[in-house]
Short mmCIF file of C-alpha atoms in Angstrom, two decimals:
data_model
loop_
_atom_site.label_atom_id
_atom_site.label_comp_id
_atom_site.label_asym_id
_atom_site.label_seq_id
_atom_site.Cartn_x
_atom_site.Cartn_y
_atom_site.Cartn_z
CA PHE A 214 0.24 -0.08 -0.23
CA VAL A 215 2.93 2.08 0.86
CA PHE A 216 4.44 1.67 -2.57
CA LEU A 217 1.02 2.17 -4.31
CA SER A 218 0.66 5.72 -2.49
CA ARG A 219 3.97 6.75 -3.61
CA ASN A 220 3.79 5.68 -7.14
CA LEU A 221 0.17 7.52 -7.34
CA SER A 222 1.99 10.54 -5.90
CA ARG A 223 4.80 10.38 -8.15
CA GLN A 224 2.41 10.08 -11.15
CA ALA A 225 0.27 13.01 -9.92
CA ASN A 226 3.18 15.21 -9.95
CA TYR A 227 4.70 14.29 -12.79
CA HIS A 228 1.14 15.15 -14.58
CA SER A 229 1.51 18.32 -13.02
CA LEU A 230 4.92 19.12 -14.35
CA GLU A 231 3.69 17.74 -18.07
CA ALA A 232 0.66 20.37 -17.52
CA GLN A 233 2.67 23.06 -16.57
CA GLY A 234 4.76 22.82 -19.44
CA ARG A 235 2.62 22.21 -21.84
CA GLU A 236 1.02 25.32 -20.83
CA ALA A 237 4.46 27.33 -21.25
CA LEU A 238 4.94 26.22 -24.72
CA THR A 239 1.10 26.88 -25.84
CA TYR A 240 2.21 30.57 -25.11
CA LEU A 241 5.53 30.57 -26.67
CA ARG A 242 4.27 28.61 -29.73
CA ARG A 243 1.36 31.05 -30.10
CA ASP A 244 3.94 34.12 -29.98
CA LEU A 245 6.63 32.47 -31.94
CA ALA A 246 4.01 31.77 -34.64
CA LEU A 247 3.21 34.90 -34.77
CA ALA A 248 6.55 36.57 -34.44
CA GLN A 249 7.82 39.19 -37.53
CA THR A 250 11.15 39.45 -35.61
CA VAL A 251 13.36 40.14 -32.54
CA LYS A 252 13.35 43.17 -31.76
CA ASN A 253 15.92 45.49 -32.74
CA GLY A 254 17.91 47.11 -30.19
CA THR A 255 17.73 44.38 -27.74
CA THR A 256 20.06 41.94 -27.33
CA PRO A 257 18.63 37.91 -27.01
CA THR A 258 20.37 35.99 -24.51
CA ALA A 259 19.82 32.20 -23.27
CA THR A 260 17.22 33.78 -21.04
CA ALA A 261 15.31 36.72 -22.49
CA VAL A 262 14.07 37.30 -25.75
CA THR A 263 11.46 40.54 -27.36
CA LEU A 264 9.63 39.34 -30.28
CA VAL A 265 7.54 42.02 -32.20
CA LEU A 266 4.14 40.51 -33.23
CA PRO A 267 1.23 42.49 -35.30
CA ALA A 268 -0.27 43.09 -32.00
CA GLY A 269 2.63 44.74 -30.27
CA GLU A 270 6.00 43.29 -28.63
CA VAL A 271 6.03 40.26 -26.07
CA THR A 272 9.36 39.79 -23.84
CA TYR A 273 9.87 36.10 -22.16
CA THR A 274 12.25 36.79 -19.62
CA TYR A 275 13.82 33.61 -17.01
CA ASP A 276 14.30 34.26 -13.60
CA SER A 277 16.92 31.81 -12.16
CA ALA A 278 16.55 33.41 -8.40
CA ALA A 279 12.68 32.97 -8.20
CA LEU A 280 12.83 29.83 -11.11
CA LYS A 281 10.01 31.10 -13.21
CA LEU A 282 9.59 32.12 -16.33
CA ARG A 283 7.98 35.89 -17.09
CA ARG A 284 6.06 36.90 -19.99
CA GLN A 285 5.18 40.80 -20.40
CA ALA A 286 3.16 41.75 -23.44
CA ASP A 287 2.18 45.62 -24.50
CA PHE A 288 -1.34 44.41 -25.49
CA GLY A 289 -4.07 42.33 -24.63
CA VAL A 290 -5.82 41.59 -21.25
CA ASN A 291 -3.39 39.58 -19.68
CA ARG A 292 0.04 41.56 -19.99
CA ASP A 293 2.16 40.34 -17.54
CA PHE A 294 2.35 36.85 -15.87
CA SER A 295 4.29 33.95 -14.70
CA LEU A 296 4.76 30.71 -16.14
CA LEU A 297 6.41 27.49 -15.02
CA LYS A 298 6.07 27.96 -11.37
CA GLY A 299 3.17 27.01 -8.84
CA ASP A 300 3.06 25.05 -5.41
CA PHE A 301 3.96 21.93 -7.48
CA CYS A 302 6.57 23.13 -9.99
CA SER A 303 9.73 24.66 -9.84
CA CYS A 304 11.74 25.48 -13.30
CA THR A 305 15.32 24.79 -12.52
CA ALA A 306 16.80 26.41 -15.54
CA PHE A 307 15.40 27.61 -19.20
CA ALA A 308 17.26 28.26 -22.27
CA PHE A 309 16.46 29.97 -25.65
CA ASP A 310 18.34 28.95 -28.71
CA TYR A 311 18.93 30.92 -31.69
CA TYR A 312 19.21 30.01 -35.12
CA THR A 313 20.67 32.46 -37.87
CA THR A 314 20.53 32.28 -41.95
CA THR A 315 23.99 31.32 -41.31
CA GLY A 316 23.13 27.88 -39.63
CA GLY A 317 23.39 29.09 -36.08
CA ALA A 318 26.48 31.21 -36.30
CA SER A 319 26.01 34.93 -35.57
CA THR A 320 26.07 37.27 -38.49
CA SER A 321 26.88 40.32 -36.31
CA PRO A 322 29.35 42.60 -38.26
CA ILE A 323 30.62 44.04 -35.09
CA GLU A 324 30.73 41.40 -32.59
CA ALA A 325 30.62 37.54 -33.07
CA GLY A 326 29.56 36.23 -30.03
CA VAL A 327 25.86 38.54 -29.95
CA ASN A 328 22.94 37.15 -31.24
CA VAL A 329 21.68 39.94 -33.83
CA PRO A 330 18.15 40.52 -33.80
CA TYR A 331 17.97 40.78 -37.66
CA SER A 332 19.67 37.31 -38.46
CA ILE A 333 17.73 35.18 -36.28
CA LYS A 334 15.28 33.02 -37.83
CA GLN A 335 14.62 30.35 -36.06
CA ILE A 336 14.16 29.98 -32.20
CA LYS A 337 14.01 26.70 -30.09
CA VAL A 338 13.08 26.75 -26.02
CA ARG A 339 14.80 24.20 -23.37
CA PHE A 340 13.64 23.78 -20.41
CA PRO A 341 13.27 21.29 -17.21
CA VAL A 342 10.49 21.62 -14.45
CA GLU A 343 10.48 19.52 -11.27
CA THR A 344 8.47 19.35 -7.89
CA PRO A 345 9.89 21.34 -5.12
CA ALA A 346 12.71 19.94 -2.89
CA SER A 347 10.31 20.39 -0.20
CA PHE A 348 8.35 17.36 -1.26
CA SER A 349 9.37 13.71 -0.24
CA ALA A 350 12.35 12.08 -2.19
CA ALA A 351 10.09 9.13 -2.87
CA THR A 352 7.63 11.18 -4.52
CA ARG A 353 9.74 14.09 -6.59
CA ALA A 354 9.18 14.46 -10.17
CA SER A 355 10.86 15.88 -13.12
CA TYR A 356 9.63 16.53 -16.57
CA ASP A 357 12.60 17.85 -19.45
CA THR A 358 10.85 19.98 -22.05
CA VAL A 359 12.58 20.60 -25.61
CA SER A 360 10.75 22.38 -28.29
CA ALA A 361 10.69 22.24 -31.83
CA ARG A 362 12.84 25.11 -33.75
CA TYR A 363 9.68 27.97 -34.05
CA LEU A 364 10.81 29.35 -37.56
CA ILE A 365 10.40 33.43 -37.50
CA ARG A 366 7.64 33.25 -41.10
CA ASN A 367 7.35 36.97 -41.33
CA LYS A 368 11.04 37.50 -41.26
CA GLN A 369 12.75 38.35 -44.35
CA PHE A 370 16.75 37.34 -44.63
CA PRO A 371 19.41 40.28 -43.98
CA ASP A 372 19.89 40.62 -47.78
CA GLY A 373 16.43 41.17 -48.53
CA THR A 374 15.09 37.93 -49.79
#
């Protein structure tokens, strides 16, 4: 009975983590599908990006201290909220992967190590979520998420094509 109880708790925790991951991916997928470009004048990092959509701008920022992903938009009803954070969920890491027109290498004429917004053509996200450390070791669960590469469809290549 103890084994069954722990197993059911672990499965319930895993289901909760999967639901949190899917919710975050739903918002990201929607915004990335509508993205016209990565905002000019910003420096996309592994933990932050600002996208330009037809309705306005949306910024995603991962806060490693609070272990959550924040979505801020300058349009819509729900403009600022947190994802991947709750009583049963902690996001222990988060990364945006950027792919450019040169296959991933930066096309900055000034600084080779910087992702230049105009050259970014695809974005992928990776993050693990897990139950808080306060949970019993026997019932803790983790869920790793890796998205597909999202093509910024409305984006022109730097050469104008």
